[in-house]
């Protein structure tokens, strides 16, 4: 029986323990030197992950892996050869007998609303007036939606009901969820009725519709394990304001 204090360890070990840091996704302990005195012994080493310093949002692998090293002595024409053969306990290994520790990183998602307003001038907005708006993701944002990194519950919004001429009526696309950091862009525009065309100045039933497009950028940052979303509507204080004009015939 070999006392724990006499078990061969890599250089730098103290009290039978050594801690190393990872480089990218790998970690390597230093070489262990075995001598003829170790021949005939099997040394068992336990490998665990140290969650220090802890990272918010990280779930650490709590498993214990073992490495058994069988030391033997053989002779050849060059003299005595010390052989050390490791056996890894972990069935989940990659090429080269690397033991795998699997961590999971989950951050608290961010939720944001994209907002806009509708203004009708020339007459009051009436109870049967309806104005609709669409929020279209960019190709990159659409890819994030398909990957599950962004959830867009609905890309249509409406304004209806009464409002005085020139009074802003709000609308919003609520509950947009972001599950990773990044910048996600959308285009917000008013949906034009079929009768509003370029040939008639985008006018239908006396209302000239706003055709501008508001580019919305949602910047999502990771703040110590919690995602935070900031919505930007581009330049201009009224970039997300859509103004229609009623002209009596």
Short mmCIF file of C-alpha atoms in Angstrom, two decimals:
data_model
loop_
_atom_site.label_atom_id
_atom_site.label_comp_id
_atom_site.label_asym_id
_atom_site.label_seq_id
_atom_site.Cartn_x
_atom_site.Cartn_y
_atom_site.Cartn_z
CA UNK A 1 0.00 0.00 0.00
CA UNK A 2 1.31 3.40 -1.00
CA UNK A 3 0.51 6.32 1.25
CA UNK A 4 -1.36 9.15 -0.45
CA UNK A 5 1.54 11.49 0.16
CA UNK A 6 3.81 9.14 -1.82
CA UNK A 7 1.60 8.87 -4.91
CA UNK A 8 3.42 10.36 -7.92
CA UNK A 9 1.89 13.66 -9.00
CA UNK A 10 2.63 16.34 -11.60
CA UNK A 11 5.04 19.09 -10.67
CA UNK A 12 3.38 21.80 -8.60
CA UNK A 13 1.03 19.49 -6.71
CA UNK A 14 0.45 20.23 -3.04
CA UNK A 15 -1.07 17.84 -0.52
CA UNK A 16 -1.91 15.39 -3.27
CA UNK A 17 -3.84 17.93 -5.32
CA UNK A 18 -3.17 20.07 -8.34
CA UNK A 19 -5.45 22.54 -10.12
CA UNK A 20 -5.01 23.62 -13.74
CA UNK A 21 -6.95 26.06 -15.87
CA UNK A 22 -8.46 25.32 -19.23
CA UNK A 23 -7.15 26.75 -22.47
CA UNK A 24 -10.10 27.15 -24.82
CA UNK A 25 -11.98 23.88 -24.30
CA UNK A 26 -9.06 21.74 -23.10
CA UNK A 27 -7.09 21.28 -19.91
CA UNK A 28 -3.87 19.32 -19.40
CA UNK A 29 -2.15 18.19 -16.23
CA UNK A 30 1.62 18.09 -16.26
CA UNK A 31 3.65 14.95 -16.83
CA UNK A 32 3.94 12.45 -14.00
CA UNK A 33 7.29 10.73 -13.58
CA UNK A 34 7.31 7.08 -12.48
CA UNK A 35 10.35 5.11 -11.34
CA UNK A 36 11.19 1.49 -10.74
CA UNK A 37 9.90 1.87 -7.19
CA UNK A 38 6.41 2.37 -8.67
CA UNK A 39 6.48 -0.81 -10.73
CA UNK A 40 3.75 -3.23 -9.70
CA UNK A 41 1.51 -0.46 -8.39
CA UNK A 42 -1.77 0.88 -9.78
CA UNK A 43 -2.37 4.53 -8.99
CA UNK A 44 -5.91 5.90 -9.14
CA UNK A 45 -6.40 9.63 -9.65
CA UNK A 46 -9.69 11.45 -9.30
CA UNK A 47 -10.45 14.39 -11.62
CA UNK A 48 -13.16 16.92 -10.79
CA UNK A 49 -14.08 20.37 -12.06
CA UNK A 50 -13.58 23.36 -9.77
CA UNK A 51 -16.31 25.98 -10.16
CA UNK A 52 -14.10 28.87 -9.13
CA UNK A 53 -14.55 31.61 -10.00
CA UNK A 54 -18.20 30.81 -10.61
CA UNK A 55 -19.83 32.32 -13.68
CA UNK A 56 -23.46 33.39 -13.41
CA UNK A 57 -25.65 31.30 -15.68
CA UNK A 58 -23.18 28.40 -15.77
CA UNK A 59 -24.19 24.93 -14.54
CA UNK A 60 -21.01 23.03 -13.78
CA UNK A 61 -20.35 19.34 -14.27
CA UNK A 62 -20.26 17.78 -10.80
CA UNK A 63 -19.13 14.33 -11.89
CA UNK A 64 -15.93 12.69 -10.71
CA UNK A 65 -13.74 10.98 -13.30
CA UNK A 66 -11.01 8.52 -12.43
CA UNK A 67 -7.77 7.60 -14.13
CA UNK A 68 -6.05 4.36 -13.19
CA UNK A 69 -2.36 4.15 -14.08
CA UNK A 70 -0.77 0.71 -14.05
CA UNK A 71 3.01 0.93 -13.70
CA UNK A 72 5.18 -1.98 -14.82
CA UNK A 73 8.81 -2.65 -15.50
CA UNK A 74 10.25 -4.43 -18.51
CA UNK A 75 13.70 -4.90 -19.98
CA UNK A 76 14.99 -4.56 -23.50
CA UNK A 77 18.39 -4.22 -25.13
CA UNK A 78 18.60 -0.67 -23.81
CA UNK A 79 17.97 -1.64 -20.24
CA UNK A 80 15.04 -1.30 -17.89
CA UNK A 81 11.89 0.38 -19.23
CA UNK A 82 9.19 1.81 -16.97
CA UNK A 83 5.72 1.54 -18.50
CA UNK A 84 2.76 3.62 -17.30
CA UNK A 85 -0.60 2.75 -18.90
CA UNK A 86 -3.61 4.93 -18.02
CA UNK A 87 -7.21 3.68 -18.09
CA UNK A 88 -9.99 6.26 -18.05
CA UNK A 89 -13.27 5.64 -16.25
CA UNK A 90 -15.31 8.01 -18.37
CA UNK A 91 -17.28 6.43 -21.22
CA UNK A 92 -17.87 9.88 -22.70
CA UNK A 93 -14.45 10.46 -24.21
CA UNK A 94 -13.11 12.13 -27.30
CA UNK A 95 -10.17 10.97 -29.40
CA UNK A 96 -6.97 10.69 -27.44
CA UNK A 97 -8.57 9.57 -24.17
CA UNK A 98 -9.56 13.08 -23.15
CA UNK A 99 -12.07 13.06 -20.34
CA UNK A 100 -15.08 15.25 -21.01
CA UNK A 101 -16.71 17.60 -18.52
CA UNK A 102 -19.94 19.06 -19.85
CA UNK A 103 -21.13 22.43 -18.59
CA UNK A 104 -24.32 24.17 -19.59
CA UNK A 105 -24.59 27.92 -19.93
CA UNK A 106 -28.07 29.40 -19.68
CA UNK A 107 -28.71 33.09 -19.32
CA UNK A 108 -32.00 34.66 -18.28
CA UNK A 109 -33.66 35.78 -21.54
CA UNK A 110 -34.59 39.37 -22.32
CA UNK A 111 -38.05 40.50 -23.36
CA UNK A 112 -38.65 43.66 -25.35
CA UNK A 113 -41.50 45.51 -27.03
CA UNK A 114 -41.19 47.34 -30.32
CA UNK A 115 -43.46 50.36 -30.20
CA UNK A 116 -44.86 52.85 -32.65
CA UNK A 117 -47.62 55.39 -33.01
CA UNK A 118 -50.26 56.25 -35.59
CA UNK A 119 -51.34 59.81 -36.32
CA UNK A 120 -54.19 60.83 -38.60
CA UNK A 121 -54.47 64.49 -39.54
CA UNK A 122 -57.20 66.19 -41.51
CA UNK A 123 -60.00 64.58 -39.50
CA UNK A 124 -60.52 62.69 -36.29
CA UNK A 125 -59.85 58.97 -36.21
CA UNK A 126 -63.22 57.22 -36.17
CA UNK A 127 -64.38 54.09 -34.41
CA UNK A 128 -64.36 52.01 -37.59
CA UNK A 129 -60.90 53.15 -38.72
CA UNK A 130 -58.32 50.42 -38.61
CA UNK A 131 -54.63 50.77 -39.37
CA UNK A 132 -52.31 47.79 -39.31
CA UNK A 133 -48.55 47.44 -39.10
CA UNK A 134 -46.05 44.68 -39.76
CA UNK A 135 -42.69 43.93 -38.16
CA UNK A 136 -40.38 42.09 -40.56
CA UNK A 137 -37.15 40.48 -39.32
CA UNK A 138 -33.96 40.82 -41.34
CA UNK A 139 -32.60 37.59 -42.86
CA UNK A 140 -30.11 37.27 -39.99
CA UNK A 141 -32.84 37.82 -37.40
CA UNK A 142 -35.12 35.38 -39.22
CA UNK A 143 -32.36 32.79 -38.96
CA UNK A 144 -32.16 33.47 -35.21
CA UNK A 145 -35.93 33.01 -34.97
CA UNK A 146 -35.73 29.68 -36.77
CA UNK A 147 -32.89 28.62 -34.46
CA UNK A 148 -35.00 29.45 -31.39
CA UNK A 149 -32.74 32.30 -30.23
CA UNK A 150 -35.51 34.86 -30.83
CA UNK A 151 -39.23 34.41 -30.30
CA UNK A 152 -41.59 36.77 -32.12
CA UNK A 153 -45.15 36.00 -30.93
CA UNK A 154 -46.82 38.13 -33.61
CA UNK A 155 -45.56 40.33 -36.39
CA UNK A 156 -48.81 42.23 -36.89
CA UNK A 157 -50.22 45.08 -34.82
CA UNK A 158 -53.28 47.29 -35.23
CA UNK A 159 -54.60 50.68 -34.22
CA UNK A 160 -58.34 51.19 -34.05
CA UNK A 161 -60.78 53.39 -32.19
CA UNK A 162 -61.26 57.09 -31.89
CA UNK A 163 -58.60 59.76 -31.60
CA UNK A 164 -58.57 63.46 -32.30
CA UNK A 165 -56.90 64.73 -35.43
CA UNK A 166 -53.13 64.91 -34.91
CA UNK A 167 -53.23 62.79 -31.74
CA UNK A 168 -50.81 59.86 -31.59
CA UNK A 169 -52.42 56.45 -31.06
CA UNK A 170 -49.88 53.89 -29.81
CA UNK A 171 -49.35 50.33 -30.99
CA UNK A 172 -46.73 47.73 -30.08
CA UNK A 173 -45.30 44.33 -30.82
CA UNK A 174 -45.06 42.87 -27.33
CA UNK A 175 -43.33 39.92 -25.78
CA UNK A 176 -40.39 39.55 -28.18
CA UNK A 177 -37.98 37.22 -26.40
CA UNK A 178 -34.23 37.10 -26.95
CA UNK A 179 -32.22 34.14 -25.70
CA UNK A 180 -28.73 35.21 -26.72
CA UNK A 181 -26.71 38.37 -27.00
CA UNK A 182 -26.40 40.17 -30.32
CA UNK A 183 -28.01 42.82 -32.45
CA UNK A 184 -31.28 41.92 -34.13
CA UNK A 185 -32.87 44.14 -36.77
CA UNK A 186 -36.42 44.49 -38.00
CA UNK A 187 -38.28 46.67 -40.46
CA UNK A 188 -41.52 48.20 -39.25
CA UNK A 189 -43.98 49.56 -41.78
CA UNK A 190 -47.65 50.33 -42.19
CA UNK A 191 -49.72 47.86 -44.15
CA UNK A 192 -51.33 49.65 -47.10
CA UNK A 193 -54.83 48.81 -48.31
CA UNK A 194 -55.01 47.25 -51.76
CA UNK A 195 -56.40 50.45 -53.27
CA UNK A 196 -53.44 52.60 -52.14
CA UNK A 197 -50.93 52.49 -54.97
CA UNK A 198 -48.01 54.51 -56.23
CA UNK A 199 -50.19 55.81 -59.04
CA UNK A 200 -52.62 57.53 -56.66
CA UNK A 201 -50.03 58.68 -54.15
CA UNK A 202 -50.84 55.74 -51.86
CA UNK A 203 -54.27 57.22 -51.16
CA UNK A 204 -57.39 55.23 -50.37
CA UNK A 205 -60.78 56.61 -49.38
CA UNK A 206 -59.25 60.05 -48.96
CA UNK A 207 -56.42 58.95 -46.69
CA UNK A 208 -52.83 59.29 -47.89
CA UNK A 209 -50.84 56.54 -46.21
CA UNK A 210 -47.37 56.80 -44.71
CA UNK A 211 -44.99 54.59 -46.70
CA UNK A 212 -41.77 55.11 -44.77
CA UNK A 213 -39.94 52.16 -43.24
CA UNK A 214 -38.61 52.31 -39.69
CA UNK A 215 -35.52 50.17 -39.15
CA UNK A 216 -35.52 48.84 -35.60
CA UNK A 217 -32.34 47.51 -34.01
CA UNK A 218 -32.60 45.54 -30.77
CA UNK A 219 -29.24 45.24 -29.04
CA UNK A 220 -29.09 42.42 -26.50
CA UNK A 221 -26.23 42.43 -24.01
CA UNK A 222 -25.22 39.83 -21.44
CA UNK A 223 -25.09 41.57 -18.07
CA UNK A 224 -23.52 39.02 -15.71
CA UNK A 225 -25.77 36.16 -16.72
CA UNK A 226 -28.88 38.20 -17.50
CA UNK A 227 -29.71 39.41 -20.98
CA UNK A 228 -30.82 43.01 -21.37
CA UNK A 229 -32.42 44.40 -24.53
CA UNK A 230 -32.24 47.99 -25.79
CA UNK A 231 -34.50 49.07 -28.66
CA UNK A 232 -33.34 51.72 -31.10
CA UNK A 233 -35.57 53.21 -33.78
CA UNK A 234 -32.90 54.92 -35.83
CA UNK A 235 -32.34 58.62 -36.34
CA UNK A 236 -35.07 61.14 -35.71
CA UNK A 237 -37.39 61.53 -32.77
CA UNK A 238 -40.40 60.35 -34.81
CA UNK A 239 -38.82 57.47 -36.72
CA UNK A 240 -41.43 55.07 -35.32
CA UNK A 241 -44.34 57.45 -35.93
CA UNK A 242 -46.60 56.83 -38.92
CA UNK A 243 -48.65 59.81 -40.05
CA UNK A 244 -51.53 59.59 -42.48
CA UNK A 245 -53.30 62.61 -43.97
CA UNK A 246 -56.98 62.81 -44.77
CA UNK A 247 -57.95 65.04 -47.66
CA UNK A 248 -61.67 65.54 -48.32
CA UNK A 249 -62.60 65.16 -51.97
#
